[in-house]
Short mmCIF file of C-alpha atoms in Angstrom, two decimals:
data_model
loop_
_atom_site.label_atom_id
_atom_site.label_comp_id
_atom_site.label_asym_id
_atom_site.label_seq_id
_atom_site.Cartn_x
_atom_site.Cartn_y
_atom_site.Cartn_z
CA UNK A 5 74.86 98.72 203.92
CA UNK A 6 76.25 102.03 205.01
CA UNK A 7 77.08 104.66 202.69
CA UNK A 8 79.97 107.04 202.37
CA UNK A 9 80.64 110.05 200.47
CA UNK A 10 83.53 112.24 200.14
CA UNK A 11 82.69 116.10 199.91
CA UNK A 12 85.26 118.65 199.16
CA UNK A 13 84.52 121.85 200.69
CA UNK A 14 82.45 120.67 203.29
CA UNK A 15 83.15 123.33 205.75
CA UNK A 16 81.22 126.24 204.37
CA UNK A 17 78.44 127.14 201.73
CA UNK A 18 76.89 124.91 199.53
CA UNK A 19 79.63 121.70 200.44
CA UNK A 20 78.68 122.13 203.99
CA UNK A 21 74.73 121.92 203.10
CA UNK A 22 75.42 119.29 200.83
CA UNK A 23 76.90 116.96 203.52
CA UNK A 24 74.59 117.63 205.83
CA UNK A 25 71.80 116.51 203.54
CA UNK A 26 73.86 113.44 203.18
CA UNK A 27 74.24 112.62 206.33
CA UNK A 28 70.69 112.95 206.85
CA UNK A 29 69.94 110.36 204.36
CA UNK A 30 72.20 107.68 205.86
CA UNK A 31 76.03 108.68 204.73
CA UNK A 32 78.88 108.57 206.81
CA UNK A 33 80.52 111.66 205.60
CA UNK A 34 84.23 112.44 205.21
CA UNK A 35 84.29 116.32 205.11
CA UNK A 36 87.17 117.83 203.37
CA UNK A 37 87.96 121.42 203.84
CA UNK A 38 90.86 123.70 205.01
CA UNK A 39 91.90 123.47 208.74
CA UNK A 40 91.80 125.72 212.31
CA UNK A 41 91.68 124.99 215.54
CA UNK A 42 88.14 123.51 216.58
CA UNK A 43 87.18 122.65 212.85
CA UNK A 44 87.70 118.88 213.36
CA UNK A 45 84.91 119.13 216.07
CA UNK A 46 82.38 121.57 214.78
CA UNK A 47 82.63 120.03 211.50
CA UNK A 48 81.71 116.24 213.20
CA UNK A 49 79.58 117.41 215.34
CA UNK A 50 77.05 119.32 212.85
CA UNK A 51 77.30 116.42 210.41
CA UNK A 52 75.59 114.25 213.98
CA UNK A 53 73.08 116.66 214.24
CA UNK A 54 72.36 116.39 210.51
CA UNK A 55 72.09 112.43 211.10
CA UNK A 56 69.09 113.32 213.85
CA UNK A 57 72.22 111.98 216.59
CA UNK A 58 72.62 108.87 214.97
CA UNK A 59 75.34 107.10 217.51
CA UNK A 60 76.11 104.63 214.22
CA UNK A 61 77.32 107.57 212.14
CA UNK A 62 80.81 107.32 211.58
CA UNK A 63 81.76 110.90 210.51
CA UNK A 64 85.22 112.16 209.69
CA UNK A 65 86.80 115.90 208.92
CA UNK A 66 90.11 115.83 206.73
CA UNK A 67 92.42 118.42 206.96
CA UNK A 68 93.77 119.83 203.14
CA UNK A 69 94.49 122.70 201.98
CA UNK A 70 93.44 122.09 198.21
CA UNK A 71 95.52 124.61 196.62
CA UNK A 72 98.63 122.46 197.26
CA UNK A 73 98.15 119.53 194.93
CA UNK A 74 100.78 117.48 197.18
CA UNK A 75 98.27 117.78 199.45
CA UNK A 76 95.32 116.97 197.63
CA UNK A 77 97.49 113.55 196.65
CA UNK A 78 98.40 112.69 200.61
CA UNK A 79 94.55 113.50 201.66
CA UNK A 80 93.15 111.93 199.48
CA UNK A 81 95.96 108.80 199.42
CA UNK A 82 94.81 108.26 203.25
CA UNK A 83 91.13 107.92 202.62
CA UNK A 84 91.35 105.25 200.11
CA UNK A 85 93.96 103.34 202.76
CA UNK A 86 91.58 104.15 205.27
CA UNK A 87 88.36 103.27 202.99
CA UNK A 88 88.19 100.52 200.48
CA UNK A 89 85.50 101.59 199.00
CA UNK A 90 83.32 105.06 198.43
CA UNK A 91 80.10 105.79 197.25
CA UNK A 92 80.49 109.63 196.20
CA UNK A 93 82.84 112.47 195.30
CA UNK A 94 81.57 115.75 195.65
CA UNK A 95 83.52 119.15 194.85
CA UNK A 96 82.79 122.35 195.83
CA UNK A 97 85.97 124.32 196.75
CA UNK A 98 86.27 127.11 194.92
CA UNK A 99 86.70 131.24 195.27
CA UNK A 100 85.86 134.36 193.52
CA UNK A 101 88.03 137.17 193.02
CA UNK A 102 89.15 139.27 190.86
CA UNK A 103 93.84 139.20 191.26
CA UNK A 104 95.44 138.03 188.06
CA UNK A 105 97.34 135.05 187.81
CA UNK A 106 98.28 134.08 191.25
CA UNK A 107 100.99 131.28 191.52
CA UNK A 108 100.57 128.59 194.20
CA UNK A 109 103.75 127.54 195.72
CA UNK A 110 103.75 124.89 193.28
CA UNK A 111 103.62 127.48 190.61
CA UNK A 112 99.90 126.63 189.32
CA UNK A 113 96.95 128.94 189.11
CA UNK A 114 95.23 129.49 192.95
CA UNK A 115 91.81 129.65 191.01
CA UNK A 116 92.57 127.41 188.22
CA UNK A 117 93.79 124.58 190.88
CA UNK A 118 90.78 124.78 193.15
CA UNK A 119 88.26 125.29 190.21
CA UNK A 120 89.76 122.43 188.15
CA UNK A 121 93.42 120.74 189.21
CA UNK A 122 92.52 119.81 192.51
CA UNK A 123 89.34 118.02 191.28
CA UNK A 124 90.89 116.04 188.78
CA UNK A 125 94.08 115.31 191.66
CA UNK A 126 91.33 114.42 194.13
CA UNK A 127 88.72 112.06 191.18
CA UNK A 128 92.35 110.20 190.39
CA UNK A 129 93.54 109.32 193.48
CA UNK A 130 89.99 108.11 194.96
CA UNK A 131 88.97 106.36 192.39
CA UNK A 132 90.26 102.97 193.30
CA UNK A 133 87.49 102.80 196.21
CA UNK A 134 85.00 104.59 193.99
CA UNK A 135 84.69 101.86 191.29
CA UNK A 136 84.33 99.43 194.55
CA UNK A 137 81.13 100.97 195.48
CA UNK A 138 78.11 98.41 195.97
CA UNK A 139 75.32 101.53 194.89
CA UNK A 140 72.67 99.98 192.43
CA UNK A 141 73.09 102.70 189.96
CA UNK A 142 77.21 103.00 190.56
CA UNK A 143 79.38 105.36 192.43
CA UNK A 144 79.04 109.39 191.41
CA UNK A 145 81.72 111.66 190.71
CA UNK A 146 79.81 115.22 191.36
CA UNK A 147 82.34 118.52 190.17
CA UNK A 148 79.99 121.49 191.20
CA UNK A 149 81.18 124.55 189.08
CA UNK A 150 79.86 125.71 185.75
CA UNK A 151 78.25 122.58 184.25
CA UNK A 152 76.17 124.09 180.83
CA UNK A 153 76.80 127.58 181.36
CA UNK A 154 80.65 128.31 180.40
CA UNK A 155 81.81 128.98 176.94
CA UNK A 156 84.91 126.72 175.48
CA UNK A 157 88.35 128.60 176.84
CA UNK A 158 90.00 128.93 173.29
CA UNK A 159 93.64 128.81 174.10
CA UNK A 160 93.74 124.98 175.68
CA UNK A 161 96.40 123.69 173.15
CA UNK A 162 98.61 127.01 173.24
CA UNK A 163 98.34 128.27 177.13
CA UNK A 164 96.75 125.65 178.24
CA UNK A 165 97.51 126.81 182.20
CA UNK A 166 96.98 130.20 181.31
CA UNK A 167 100.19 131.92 182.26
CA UNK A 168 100.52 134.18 179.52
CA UNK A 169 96.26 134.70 178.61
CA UNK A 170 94.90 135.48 182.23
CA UNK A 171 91.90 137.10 182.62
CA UNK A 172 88.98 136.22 184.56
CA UNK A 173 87.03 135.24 182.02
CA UNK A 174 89.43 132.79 180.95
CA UNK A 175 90.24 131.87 184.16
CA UNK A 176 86.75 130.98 184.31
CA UNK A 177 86.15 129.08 180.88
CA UNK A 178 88.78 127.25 181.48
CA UNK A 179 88.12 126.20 184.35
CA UNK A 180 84.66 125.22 183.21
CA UNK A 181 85.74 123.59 180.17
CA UNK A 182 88.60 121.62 181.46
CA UNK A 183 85.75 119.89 183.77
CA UNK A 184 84.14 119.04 181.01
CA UNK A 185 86.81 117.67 178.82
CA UNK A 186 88.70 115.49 181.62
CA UNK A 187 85.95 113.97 183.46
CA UNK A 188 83.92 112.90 180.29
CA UNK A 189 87.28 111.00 179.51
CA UNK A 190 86.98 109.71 182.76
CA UNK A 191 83.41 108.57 182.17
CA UNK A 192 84.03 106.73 178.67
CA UNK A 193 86.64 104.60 180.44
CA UNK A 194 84.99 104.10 183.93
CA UNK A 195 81.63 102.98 183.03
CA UNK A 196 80.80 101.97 186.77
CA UNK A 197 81.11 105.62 187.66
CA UNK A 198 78.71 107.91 187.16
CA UNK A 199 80.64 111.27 186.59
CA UNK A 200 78.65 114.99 186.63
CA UNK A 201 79.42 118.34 186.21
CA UNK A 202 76.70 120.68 187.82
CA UNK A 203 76.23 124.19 188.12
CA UNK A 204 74.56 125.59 191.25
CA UNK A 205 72.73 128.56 190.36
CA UNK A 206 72.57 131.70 192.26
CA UNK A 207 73.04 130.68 195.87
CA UNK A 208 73.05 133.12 199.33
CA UNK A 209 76.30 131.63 200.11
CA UNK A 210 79.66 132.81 201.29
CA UNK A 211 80.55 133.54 197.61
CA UNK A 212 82.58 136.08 197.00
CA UNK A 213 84.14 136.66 200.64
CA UNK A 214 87.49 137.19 198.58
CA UNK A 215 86.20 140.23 196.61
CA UNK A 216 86.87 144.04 197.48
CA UNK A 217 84.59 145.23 200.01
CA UNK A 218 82.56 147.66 197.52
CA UNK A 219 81.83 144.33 194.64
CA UNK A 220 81.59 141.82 197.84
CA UNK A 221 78.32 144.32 199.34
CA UNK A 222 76.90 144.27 195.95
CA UNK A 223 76.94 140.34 195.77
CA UNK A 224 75.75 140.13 199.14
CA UNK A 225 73.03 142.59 198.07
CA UNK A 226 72.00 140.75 194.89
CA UNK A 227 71.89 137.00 197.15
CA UNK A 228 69.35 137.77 198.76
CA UNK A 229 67.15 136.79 195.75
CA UNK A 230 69.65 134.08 195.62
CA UNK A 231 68.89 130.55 196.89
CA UNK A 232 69.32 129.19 199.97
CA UNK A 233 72.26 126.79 200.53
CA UNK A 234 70.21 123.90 201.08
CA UNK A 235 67.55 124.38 198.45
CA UNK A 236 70.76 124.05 196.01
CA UNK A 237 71.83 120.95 198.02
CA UNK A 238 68.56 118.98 198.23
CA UNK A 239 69.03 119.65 194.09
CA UNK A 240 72.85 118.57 194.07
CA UNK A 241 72.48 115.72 195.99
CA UNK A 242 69.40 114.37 193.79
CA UNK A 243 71.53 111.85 191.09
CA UNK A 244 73.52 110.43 194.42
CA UNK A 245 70.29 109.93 195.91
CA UNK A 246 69.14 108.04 192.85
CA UNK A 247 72.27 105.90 192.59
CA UNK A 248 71.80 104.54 196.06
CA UNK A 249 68.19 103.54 195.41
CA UNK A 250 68.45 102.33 191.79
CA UNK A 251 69.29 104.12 188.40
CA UNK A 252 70.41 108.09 187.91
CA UNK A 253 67.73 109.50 186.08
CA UNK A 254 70.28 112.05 184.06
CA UNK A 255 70.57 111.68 180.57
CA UNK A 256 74.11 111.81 178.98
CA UNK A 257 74.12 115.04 176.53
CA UNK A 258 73.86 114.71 172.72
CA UNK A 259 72.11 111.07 173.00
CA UNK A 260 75.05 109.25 174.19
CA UNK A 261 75.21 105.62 175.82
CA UNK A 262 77.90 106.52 178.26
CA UNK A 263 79.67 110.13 179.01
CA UNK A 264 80.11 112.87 181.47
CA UNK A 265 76.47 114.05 182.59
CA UNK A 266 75.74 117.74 182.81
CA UNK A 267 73.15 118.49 186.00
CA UNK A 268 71.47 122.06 185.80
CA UNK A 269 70.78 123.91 189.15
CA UNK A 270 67.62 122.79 188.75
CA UNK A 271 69.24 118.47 188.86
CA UNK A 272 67.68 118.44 185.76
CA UNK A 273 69.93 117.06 182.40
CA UNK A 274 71.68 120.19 180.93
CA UNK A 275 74.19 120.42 177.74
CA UNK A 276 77.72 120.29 177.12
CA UNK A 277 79.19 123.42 176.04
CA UNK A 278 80.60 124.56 172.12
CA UNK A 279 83.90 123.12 171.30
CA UNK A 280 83.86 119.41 173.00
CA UNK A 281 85.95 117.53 170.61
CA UNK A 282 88.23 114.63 170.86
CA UNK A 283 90.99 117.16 169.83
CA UNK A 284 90.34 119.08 173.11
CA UNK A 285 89.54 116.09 174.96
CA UNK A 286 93.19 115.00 174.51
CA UNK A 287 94.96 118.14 175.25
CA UNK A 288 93.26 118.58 178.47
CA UNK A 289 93.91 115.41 179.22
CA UNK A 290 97.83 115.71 178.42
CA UNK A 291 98.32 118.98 180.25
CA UNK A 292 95.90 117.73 183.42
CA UNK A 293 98.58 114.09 183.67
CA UNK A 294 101.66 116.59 183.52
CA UNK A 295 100.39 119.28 186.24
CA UNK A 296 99.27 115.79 188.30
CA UNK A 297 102.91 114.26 187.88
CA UNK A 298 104.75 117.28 188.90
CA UNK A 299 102.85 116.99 192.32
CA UNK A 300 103.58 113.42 192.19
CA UNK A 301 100.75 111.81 190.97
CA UNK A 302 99.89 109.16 188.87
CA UNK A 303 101.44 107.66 185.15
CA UNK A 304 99.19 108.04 181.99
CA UNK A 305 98.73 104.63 182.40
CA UNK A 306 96.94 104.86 185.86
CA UNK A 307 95.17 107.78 185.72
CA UNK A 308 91.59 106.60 185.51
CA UNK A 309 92.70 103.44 184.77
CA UNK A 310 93.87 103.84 181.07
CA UNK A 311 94.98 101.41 179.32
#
């Protein structure tokens, strides 16, 4: 039976590798990424080449912009109408820069709703087709950020969206940790989905395109000791790989039965960071349901299918 994944940021960098391994390895691939004239059709037709011209592929490109989280809910609304079921999430979208708190229209974080808000808005609203997925080893839920490498952001229960305690390390731990927190909530209650939060590594991406030109030479500079795009994918992809053919081979951090995997660049099993408790669990959780409802997404009693 035919596969089909979901990647987020499939237009560039490591989400554009990422789908191309997939549709090498049999997936009919719905690329996500922002829109321009042409994209559609450069985006389908690399994924064909990637399937070595398969005329059975079925690929798709969706248009989002994923810093609007109305967006992110009608996108992502008209793939599970359009699929019934899915056999993988992946995230990618992201940016680096270095602006202070930058207010989307709908008044959230630009780096703080592509790093985390728009990954838990886009998990939500697809995973009605995700639990359908026939895989032996269960549908995967892949958020490709900081997995095992951020520290705990300290001020989740007081600014949790961080409009008074910007900085870009914050920005970034909380971004980090909020992964964490939300989808290993996610993976207690779905136990058919196998949720992961991954870091890449150093990759000779795109990264940093959004920096001033002075920092963005000296990451270009420094990347090319970096790994290539697909090296990282052929890792990333790995536990999807698995779950097609049988069982993830991942282990869930701190001996647990069932939780939110953490996948080192290397797709080995990594460790959750300092300062996972139920107590943070729940706060994230509460703020991540009221950013989701303002953008008109789901009750507390729907979001990953709580009780």
């Amino acid at each position: 039976m035919t596969k089909t994944a979901v990647v987020v940021g499939a237009t560039n960098g490591i989400g554009k590798a990422i789908s191309c391994r997939l549709a090498h390895e049999g997936f009919n691939v719905i690329a996500v990424g922002r829109d321009k004239p042409g994209r559609s059709e450069e985006v389908i037709d690399h994924l064909i080449k990637c399937s070595n011209n398969n005329s059975e592929a079925q690929h798709e490109f969706r248009a989002c912009n994923a810093f609007e989280l109305k967006q992110v809910k009608e996108c992502a609304e008209k793939i599970v109408k359009d699929h019934s079921d899915l056999d993988a999430l992946v995230m990618t979208q992201g940016m680096a820069t270095i602006q202070s708190f930058t207010p989307t229209s709908e008044g959230n974080d630009e780096k703080l709703t592509l790093h985390f808000w728009s990954r838990a808005a886009f998990a939500t609203c697809l995973l009605p087709s995700l639990r359908k997925s026939s895989m032996p080893g269960g549908s995967v839920v892949l958020s490709i950020l900081s997995g095992g490498i951020h520290s705990p952001y300290k001020k989740y229960n007081v600014d949790p969206e961080l409009k008074t305690n910007y900085s870009i390390t914050n920005a970034a731990n909380a971004a980090g940790y909020y992964n964490d927190l939300f989808f290993d909530k996610c993976a207690k209650i779905n136990e058919d989905v196998n949720f992961i939060h991954a870091a890449p590594g150093f990759v000779a991406s795109k990264w940093g395109t959004e920096m001033p030109t002075l920092l963005r030479g000296m990451i270009r500079c420094m990347q090319t000791f970096g790994k290539s795009p697909d090296k990282c994918a052929g890792f990333m992809v790995r536990p999807i790989l698995q779950c097609s053919n049988g069982e993830i081979e991942l282990e869930v951090p701190n001996g647990g039965k069932k939780g939110l995997y953490i996948m080192n660049e290397d797709a080995t099993s990594g460790k959750l960071s300092k300062g996972h408790t139920e107590e943070a669990i729940a706060c994230v959780w509460n703020t991540t349901e009221d950013v989701l409802r303002r953008a008109g997404m789901r009750r507390r009693d729907e979001i990953c299918s709580i009780a």
